[in-house]
Amino acid sequence: QVQLQESGPGLVKPSQTLSLTCTVSGGSINSPYDYWSWIRQPPGEGMEWMGAIGPIGSTYYNPSLKSRTSISRDTSKNQFTLQVSNVTPEDTAVYYCASGPAYGGNRKDQYHYWGQGTQVTVSS
């Protein structure tokens, strides 16, 4: 059973960079079949796919976030990370990591595995 766990600071100041890590267990981020995504849900809003990293390390981003978002991976630690630069209060959300055979979706049923989510608040 694949398990994903998000970690990172729960509070970030405006204009700083948000950094989160997803640790994968029970599976490998080197899997040739899976894409590893970051998705967020702001309070009172729907899910928003942010980006993904694929089997050979290729990255894919939501065009609306691409200029501020970076996803990378550390295969030795079986982790992938999210960075969002120049955050504002509008980046306040529950952030999830997820995996599945595709990327880009905003629905939970489009992914095989999800992390529990981590609340990130952007505030001074």
PDB file of N, CA, C and O in Angstrom, residues 23-80:
ATOM      1  N   THR A  23       6.768  12.641   1.357  1.00  0.00           N
ATOM      2  CA  THR A  23       7.549  11.414   1.531  1.00  0.00           C
ATOM      3  C   THR A  23       6.683  10.227   1.142  1.00  0.00           C
ATOM      4  O   THR A  23       5.554  10.078   1.636  1.00  0.00           O
ATOM      5  N   VAL A  24       7.216   9.391   0.269  1.00  0.00           N
ATOM      6  CA  VAL A  24       6.481   8.249  -0.264  1.00  0.00           C
ATOM      7  C   VAL A  24       6.996   6.972   0.373  1.00  0.00           C
ATOM      8  O   VAL A  24       8.209   6.747   0.445  1.00  0.00           O
ATOM      9  N   SER A  25       6.081   6.143   0.827  1.00  0.00           N
ATOM     10  CA  SER A  25       6.438   4.819   1.340  1.00  0.00           C
ATOM     11  C   SER A  25       5.549   3.775   0.698  1.00  0.00           C
ATOM     12  O   SER A  25       4.435   4.066   0.266  1.00  0.00           O
ATOM     13  N   GLY A  26       6.080   2.560   0.610  1.00  0.00           N
ATOM     14  CA  GLY A  26       5.305   1.487  -0.005  1.00  0.00           C
ATOM     15  C   GLY A  26       5.306   1.533  -1.515  1.00  0.00           C
ATOM     16  O   GLY A  26       4.593   0.746  -2.158  1.00  0.00           O
ATOM     17  N   GLY A  27       6.049   2.438  -2.086  1.00  0.00           N
ATOM     18  CA  GLY A  27       6.153   2.571  -3.535  1.00  0.00           C
ATOM     19  C   GLY A  27       7.358   3.406  -3.865  1.00  0.00           C
ATOM     20  O   GLY A  27       8.015   3.941  -2.974  1.00  0.00           O
ATOM     21  N   SER A  28       7.657   3.542  -5.142  1.00  0.00           N
ATOM     22  CA  SER A  28       8.839   4.273  -5.560  1.00  0.00           C
ATOM     23  C   SER A  28       8.471   5.412  -6.492  1.00  0.00           C
ATOM     24  O   SER A  28       7.675   5.249  -7.416  1.00  0.00           O
ATOM     25  N   ILE A  29       9.078   6.582  -6.256  1.00  0.00           N
ATOM     26  CA  ILE A  29       8.833   7.701  -7.176  1.00  0.00           C
ATOM     27  C   ILE A  29       9.549   7.485  -8.499  1.00  0.00           C
ATOM     28  O   ILE A  29       9.388   8.283  -9.417  1.00  0.00           O
ATOM     29  N   ASN A  30      10.338   6.393  -8.587  1.00  0.00           N
ATOM     30  CA  ASN A  30      10.937   6.026  -9.862  1.00  0.00           C
ATOM     31  C   ASN A  30      10.007   5.171 -10.703  1.00  0.00           C
ATOM     32  O   ASN A  30      10.378   4.773 -11.815  1.00  0.00           O
ATOM     33  N   SER A  31       8.836   4.869 -10.184  1.00  0.00           N
ATOM     34  CA  SER A  31       7.898   4.039 -10.919  1.00  0.00           C
ATOM     35  C   SER A  31       7.660   4.598 -12.328  1.00  0.00           C
ATOM     36  O   SER A  31       7.399   5.793 -12.486  1.00  0.00           O
ATOM     37  N   PRO A  32       7.737   3.752 -13.357  1.00  0.00           N
ATOM     38  CA  PRO A  32       7.508   4.240 -14.726  1.00  0.00           C
ATOM     39  C   PRO A  32       6.043   4.482 -15.037  1.00  0.00           C
ATOM     40  O   PRO A  32       5.701   4.947 -16.120  1.00  0.00           O
ATOM     41  N   TYR A  33       5.174   4.180 -14.092  1.00  0.00           N
ATOM     42  CA  TYR A  33       3.737   4.252 -14.363  1.00  0.00           C
ATOM     43  C   TYR A  33       3.034   5.423 -13.680  1.00  0.00           C
ATOM     44  O   TYR A  33       1.854   5.656 -13.921  1.00  0.00           O
ATOM     45  N   ASP A  34       3.733   6.128 -12.812  1.00  0.00           N
ATOM     46  CA  ASP A  34       3.059   7.095 -11.956  1.00  0.00           C
ATOM     47  C   ASP A  34       3.560   8.520 -12.149  1.00  0.00           C
ATOM     48  O   ASP A  34       4.721   8.758 -12.473  1.00  0.00           O
ATOM     49  N   TYR A  35       2.638   9.439 -11.943  1.00  0.00           N
ATOM     50  CA  TYR A  35       2.947  10.853 -11.844  1.00  0.00           C
ATOM     51  C   TYR A  35       2.650  11.293 -10.415  1.00  0.00           C
ATOM     52  O   TYR A  35       1.684  10.832  -9.810  1.00  0.00           O
ATOM     53  N   TRP A  36       3.467  12.198  -9.920  1.00  0.00           N
ATOM     54  CA  TRP A  36       3.388  12.628  -8.525  1.00  0.00           C
ATOM     55  C   TRP A  36       3.022  14.107  -8.502  1.00  0.00           C
ATOM     56  O   TRP A  36       3.790  14.948  -8.965  1.00  0.00           O
ATOM     57  N   SER A  37       1.854  14.372  -7.971  1.00  0.00           N
ATOM     58  CA  SER A  37       1.253  15.705  -8.096  1.00  0.00           C
ATOM     59  C   SER A  37       1.134  16.436  -6.762  1.00  0.00           C
ATOM     60  O   SER A  37       1.094  15.812  -5.698  1.00  0.00           O
ATOM     61  N   TRP A  38       1.041  17.738  -6.885  1.00  0.00           N
ATOM     62  CA  TRP A  38       0.643  18.606  -5.771  1.00  0.00           C
ATOM     63  C   TRP A  38      -0.683  19.256  -6.131  1.00  0.00           C
ATOM     64  O   TRP A  38      -0.848  19.772  -7.231  1.00  0.00           O
ATOM     65  N   ILE A  39      -1.591  19.241  -5.169  1.00  0.00           N
ATOM     66  CA  ILE A  39      -2.939  19.783  -5.344  1.00  0.00           C
ATOM     67  C   ILE A  39      -3.263  20.560  -4.083  1.00  0.00           C
ATOM     68  O   ILE A  39      -2.862  20.163  -2.987  1.00  0.00           O
ATOM     69  N   ARG A  40      -3.989  21.642  -4.216  1.00  0.00           N
ATOM     70  CA  ARG A  40      -4.338  22.399  -3.023  1.00  0.00           C
ATOM     71  C   ARG A  40      -5.820  22.754  -3.018  1.00  0.00           C
ATOM     72  O   ARG A  40      -6.485  22.733  -4.062  1.00  0.00           O
ATOM     73  N   GLN A  41      -6.313  23.059  -1.837  1.00  0.00           N
ATOM     74  CA  GLN A  41      -7.702  23.464  -1.688  1.00  0.00           C
ATOM     75  C   GLN A  41      -7.778  24.664  -0.759  1.00  0.00           C
ATOM     76  O   GLN A  41      -7.660  24.531   0.468  1.00  0.00           O
ATOM     77  N   PRO A  42      -7.968  25.850  -1.323  1.00  0.00           N
ATOM     78  CA  PRO A  42      -8.144  27.035  -0.474  1.00  0.00           C
ATOM     79  C   PRO A  42      -9.442  26.935   0.308  1.00  0.00           C
ATOM     80  O   PRO A  42     -10.365  26.216  -0.091  1.00  0.00           O
ATOM     81  N   PRO A  43      -9.557  27.653   1.409  1.00  0.00           N
ATOM     82  CA  PRO A  43     -10.771  27.585   2.216  1.00  0.00           C
ATOM     83  C   PRO A  43     -12.004  27.991   1.409  1.00  0.00           C
ATOM     84  O   PRO A  43     -12.019  29.043   0.751  1.00  0.00           O
ATOM     85  N   GLY A  44     -13.014  27.150   1.444  1.00  0.00           N
ATOM     86  CA  GLY A  44     -14.264  27.435   0.769  1.00  0.00           C
ATOM     87  C   GLY A  44     -14.241  27.275  -0.740  1.00  0.00           C
ATOM     88  O   GLY A  44     -15.210  27.637  -1.421  1.00  0.00           O
ATOM     89  N   GLU A  45     -13.138  26.742  -1.263  1.00  0.00           N
ATOM     90  CA  GLU A  45     -13.017  26.587  -2.712  1.00  0.00           C
ATOM     91  C   GLU A  45     -12.755  25.130  -3.081  1.00  0.00           C
ATOM     92  O   GLU A  45     -12.592  24.265  -2.212  1.00  0.00           O
ATOM     93  N   GLY A  46     -12.722  24.866  -4.368  1.00  0.00           N
ATOM     94  CA  GLY A  46     -12.469  23.517  -4.839  1.00  0.00           C
ATOM     95  C   GLY A  46     -10.993  23.211  -4.934  1.00  0.00           C
ATOM     96  O   GLY A  46     -10.132  24.051  -4.660  1.00  0.00           O
ATOM     97  N   MET A  47     -10.711  21.979  -5.319  1.00  0.00           N
ATOM     98  CA  MET A  47      -9.339  21.526  -5.490  1.00  0.00           C
ATOM     99  C   MET A  47      -8.698  22.211  -6.707  1.00  0.00           C
ATOM    100  O   MET A  47      -9.368  22.468  -7.708  1.00  0.00           O
ATOM    101  N   GLU A  48      -7.404  22.480  -6.602  1.00  0.00           N
ATOM    102  CA  GLU A  48      -6.657  23.065  -7.711  1.00  0.00           C
ATOM    103  C   GLU A  48      -5.370  22.277  -7.901  1.00  0.00           C
ATOM    104  O   GLU A  48      -4.500  22.269  -7.029  1.00  0.00           O
ATOM    105  N   TRP A  49      -5.251  21.617  -9.061  1.00  0.00           N
ATOM    106  CA  TRP A  49      -4.006  20.924  -9.379  1.00  0.00           C
ATOM    107  C   TRP A  49      -2.922  21.962  -9.641  1.00  0.00           C
ATOM    108  O   TRP A  49      -3.122  22.916 -10.404  1.00  0.00           O
ATOM    109  N   MET A  50      -1.757  21.764  -9.022  1.00  0.00           N
ATOM    110  CA  MET A  50      -0.684  22.747  -9.141  1.00  0.00           C
ATOM    111  C   MET A  50       0.415  22.302 -10.100  1.00  0.00           C
ATOM    112  O   MET A  50       0.952  23.115 -10.854  1.00  0.00           O
ATOM    113  N   GLY A  51       0.759  21.038 -10.046  1.00  0.00           N
ATOM    114  CA  GLY A  51       1.834  20.553 -10.894  1.00  0.00           C
ATOM    115  C   GLY A  51       2.166  19.121 -10.553  1.00  0.00           C
ATOM    116  O   GLY A  51       1.657  18.555  -9.585  1.00  0.00           O
ATOM    117  N   ALA A  52       3.054  18.540 -11.353  1.00  0.00           N
ATOM    118  CA  ALA A  52       3.417  17.142 -11.158  1.00  0.00           C
ATOM    119  C   ALA A  52       4.830  16.897 -11.669  1.00  0.00           C
ATOM    120  O   ALA A  52       5.364  17.662 -12.488  1.00  0.00           O
ATOM    121  N   ILE A  53       5.400  15.798 -11.190  1.00  0.00           N
ATOM    122  CA  ILE A  53       6.672  15.322 -11.705  1.00  0.00           C
ATOM    123  C   ILE A  53       6.466  13.893 -12.154  1.00  0.00           C
ATOM    124  O   ILE A  53       5.798  13.107 -11.482  1.00  0.00           O
ATOM    125  N   GLY A  54       7.028  13.587 -13.315  1.00  0.00           N
ATOM    126  CA  GLY A  54       6.755  12.312 -13.939  1.00  0.00           C
ATOM    127  C   GLY A  54       7.868  11.296 -13.776  1.00  0.00           C
ATOM    128  O   GLY A  54       8.854  11.532 -13.087  1.00  0.00           O
ATOM    129  N   PRO A  55       7.729  10.142 -14.449  1.00  0.00           N
ATOM    130  CA  PRO A  55       8.634   9.009 -14.249  1.00  0.00           C
ATOM    131  C   PRO A  55      10.105   9.312 -14.535  1.00  0.00           C
ATOM    132  O   PRO A  55      10.973   8.717 -13.902  1.00  0.00           O
ATOM    133  N   ILE A  56      10.398  10.178 -15.460  1.00  0.00           N
ATOM    134  CA  ILE A  56      11.808  10.469 -15.759  1.00  0.00           C
ATOM    135  C   ILE A  56      12.196  11.846 -15.251  1.00  0.00           C
ATOM    136  O   ILE A  56      13.188  12.414 -15.680  1.00  0.00           O
ATOM    137  N   GLY A  57      11.409  12.365 -14.324  1.00  0.00           N
ATOM    138  CA  GLY A  57      11.712  13.656 -13.737  1.00  0.00           C
ATOM    139  C   GLY A  57      11.171  14.840 -14.501  1.00  0.00           C
ATOM    140  O   GLY A  57      11.459  15.981 -14.135  1.00  0.00           O
ATOM    141  N   SER A  58      10.412  14.590 -15.542  1.00  0.00           N
ATOM    142  CA  SER A  58       9.789  15.705 -16.267  1.00  0.00           C
ATOM    143  C   SER A  58       8.743  16.383 -15.391  1.00  0.00           C
ATOM    144  O   SER A  58       8.051  15.731 -14.615  1.00  0.00           O
ATOM    145  N   THR A  59       8.616  17.669 -15.527  1.00  0.00           N
ATOM    146  CA  THR A  59       7.678  18.414 -14.696  1.00  0.00           C
ATOM    147  C   THR A  59       6.584  19.048 -15.546  1.00  0.00           C
ATOM    148  O   THR A  59       6.791  19.383 -16.717  1.00  0.00           O
ATOM    149  N   TYR A  60       5.426  19.203 -14.923  1.00  0.00           N
ATOM    150  CA  TYR A  60       4.236  19.720 -15.577  1.00  0.00           C
ATOM    151  C   TYR A  60       3.569  20.676 -14.591  1.00  0.00           C
ATOM    152  O   TYR A  60       3.449  20.357 -13.406  1.00  0.00           O
ATOM    153  N   TYR A  61       3.126  21.839 -15.081  1.00  0.00           N
ATOM    154  CA  TYR A  61       2.591  22.849 -14.173  1.00  0.00           C
ATOM    155  C   TYR A  61       1.267  23.395 -14.668  1.00  0.00           C
ATOM    156  O   TYR A  61       1.015  23.516 -15.868  1.00  0.00           O
ATOM    157  N   ASN A  62       0.433  23.772 -13.699  1.00  0.00           N
ATOM    158  CA  ASN A  62      -0.760  24.543 -13.990  1.00  0.00           C
ATOM    159  C   ASN A  62      -0.299  25.887 -14.555  1.00  0.00           C
ATOM    160  O   ASN A  62       0.470  26.593 -13.905  1.00  0.00           O
ATOM    161  N   PRO A  63      -0.759  26.259 -15.746  1.00  0.00           N
ATOM    162  CA  PRO A  63      -0.282  27.517 -16.343  1.00  0.00           C
ATOM    163  C   PRO A  63      -0.474  28.731 -15.446  1.00  0.00           C
ATOM    164  O   PRO A  63       0.331  29.663 -15.481  1.00  0.00           O
ATOM    165  N   SER A  64      -1.521  28.702 -14.627  1.00  0.00           N
ATOM    166  CA  SER A  64      -1.799  29.863 -13.781  1.00  0.00           C
ATOM    167  C   SER A  64      -0.802  30.000 -12.629  1.00  0.00           C
ATOM    168  O   SER A  64      -0.709  31.060 -12.012  1.00  0.00           O
ATOM    169  N   LEU A  65      -0.053  28.949 -12.358  1.00  0.00           N
ATOM    170  CA  LEU A  65       0.890  28.952 -11.239  1.00  0.00           C
ATOM    171  C   LEU A  65       2.335  28.745 -11.690  1.00  0.00           C
ATOM    172  O   LEU A  65       3.257  28.822 -10.881  1.00  0.00           O
ATOM    173  N   LYS A  66       2.534  28.501 -12.960  1.00  0.00           N
ATOM    174  CA  LYS A  66       3.829  28.066 -13.450  1.00  0.00           C
ATOM    175  C   LYS A  66       4.957  29.028 -13.119  1.00  0.00           C
ATOM    176  O   LYS A  66       6.072  28.621 -12.814  1.00  0.00           O
ATOM    177  N   SER A  67       4.663  30.313 -13.160  1.00  0.00           N
ATOM    178  CA  SER A  67       5.737  31.298 -12.952  1.00  0.00           C
ATOM    179  C   SER A  67       6.258  31.298 -11.520  1.00  0.00           C
ATOM    180  O   SER A  67       7.356  31.790 -11.257  1.00  0.00           O
ATOM    181  N   ARG A  68       5.475  30.746 -10.576  1.00  0.00           N
ATOM    182  CA  ARG A  68       5.880  30.776  -9.163  1.00  0.00           C
ATOM    183  C   ARG A  68       6.132  29.396  -8.575  1.00  0.00           C
ATOM    184  O   ARG A  68       6.500  29.301  -7.406  1.00  0.00           O
ATOM    185  N   THR A  69       5.944  28.345  -9.357  1.00  0.00           N
ATOM    186  CA  THR A  69       5.938  26.986  -8.805  1.00  0.00           C
ATOM    187  C   THR A  69       7.099  26.171  -9.349  1.00  0.00           C
ATOM    188  O   THR A  69       7.424  26.255 -10.534  1.00  0.00           O
ATOM    189  N   SER A  70       7.677  25.360  -8.465  1.00  0.00           N
ATOM    190  CA  SER A  70       8.738  24.448  -8.865  1.00  0.00           C
ATOM    191  C   SER A  70       8.561  23.124  -8.124  1.00  0.00           C
ATOM    192  O   SER A  70       8.317  23.120  -6.909  1.00  0.00           O
ATOM    193  N   ILE A  71       8.644  22.037  -8.870  1.00  0.00           N
ATOM    194  CA  ILE A  71       8.549  20.703  -8.278  1.00  0.00           C
ATOM    195  C   ILE A  71       9.820  19.937  -8.621  1.00  0.00           C
ATOM    196  O   ILE A  71      10.281  19.969  -9.765  1.00  0.00           O
ATOM    197  N   SER A  72      10.366  19.272  -7.622  1.00  0.00           N
ATOM    198  CA  SER A  72      11.581  18.484  -7.817  1.00  0.00           C
ATOM    199  C   SER A  72      11.457  17.199  -7.029  1.00  0.00           C
ATOM    200  O   SER A  72      10.495  17.006  -6.273  1.00  0.00           O
ATOM    201  N   ARG A  73      12.437  16.318  -7.191  1.00  0.00           N
ATOM    202  CA  ARG A  73      12.384  15.065  -6.461  1.00  0.00           C
ATOM    203  C   ARG A  73      13.775  14.659  -5.999  1.00  0.00           C
ATOM    204  O   ARG A  73      14.782  15.076  -6.564  1.00  0.00           O
ATOM    205  N   ASP A  74      13.794  13.859  -4.936  1.00  0.00           N
ATOM    206  CA  ASP A  74      15.031  13.263  -4.422  1.00  0.00           C
ATOM    207  C   ASP A  74      14.791  11.758  -4.399  1.00  0.00           C
ATOM    208  O   ASP A  74      14.138  11.238  -3.501  1.00  0.00           O
ATOM    209  N   THR A  75      15.293  11.090  -5.424  1.00  0.00           N
ATOM    210  CA  THR A  75      15.024   9.655  -5.533  1.00  0.00           C
ATOM    211  C   THR A  75      15.693   8.864  -4.402  1.00  0.00           C
ATOM    212  O   THR A  75      15.189   7.816  -4.020  1.00  0.00           O
ATOM    213  N   SER A  76      16.789   9.367  -3.864  1.00  0.00           N
ATOM    214  CA  SER A  76      17.470   8.651  -2.788  1.00  0.00           C
ATOM    215  C   SER A  76      16.638   8.644  -1.505  1.00  0.00           C
ATOM    216  O   SER A  76      16.765   7.743  -0.681  1.00  0.00           O
ATOM    217  N   LYS A  77      15.793   9.661  -1.356  1.00  0.00           N
ATOM    218  CA  LYS A  77      14.939   9.743  -0.164  1.00  0.00           C
ATOM    219  C   LYS A  77      13.488   9.376  -0.471  1.00  0.00           C
ATOM    220  O   LYS A  77      12.651   9.379   0.439  1.00  0.00           O
ATOM    221  N   ASN A  78      13.201   9.102  -1.742  1.00  0.00           N
ATOM    222  CA  ASN A  78      11.828   8.785  -2.170  1.00  0.00           C
ATOM    223  C   ASN A  78      10.871   9.918  -1.792  1.00  0.00           C
ATOM    224  O   ASN A  78       9.785   9.692  -1.224  1.00  0.00           O
ATOM    225  N   GLN A  79      11.303  11.128  -2.117  1.00  0.00           N
ATOM    226  CA  GLN A  79      10.534  12.325  -1.791  1.00  0.00           C
ATOM    227  C   GLN A  79      10.409  13.222  -3.015  1.00  0.00           C
ATOM    228  O   GLN A  79      11.266  13.206  -3.903  1.00  0.00           O
ATOM    229  N   PHE A  80       9.350  13.997  -3.046  1.00  0.00           N
ATOM    230  CA  PHE A  80       9.280  15.076  -4.014  1.00  0.00           C
ATOM    231  C   PHE A  80       8.809  16.324  -3.296  1.00  0.00           C
ATOM    232  O   PHE A  80       8.140  16.259  -2.257  1.00  0.00           O
TER     233      PHE A  80
END
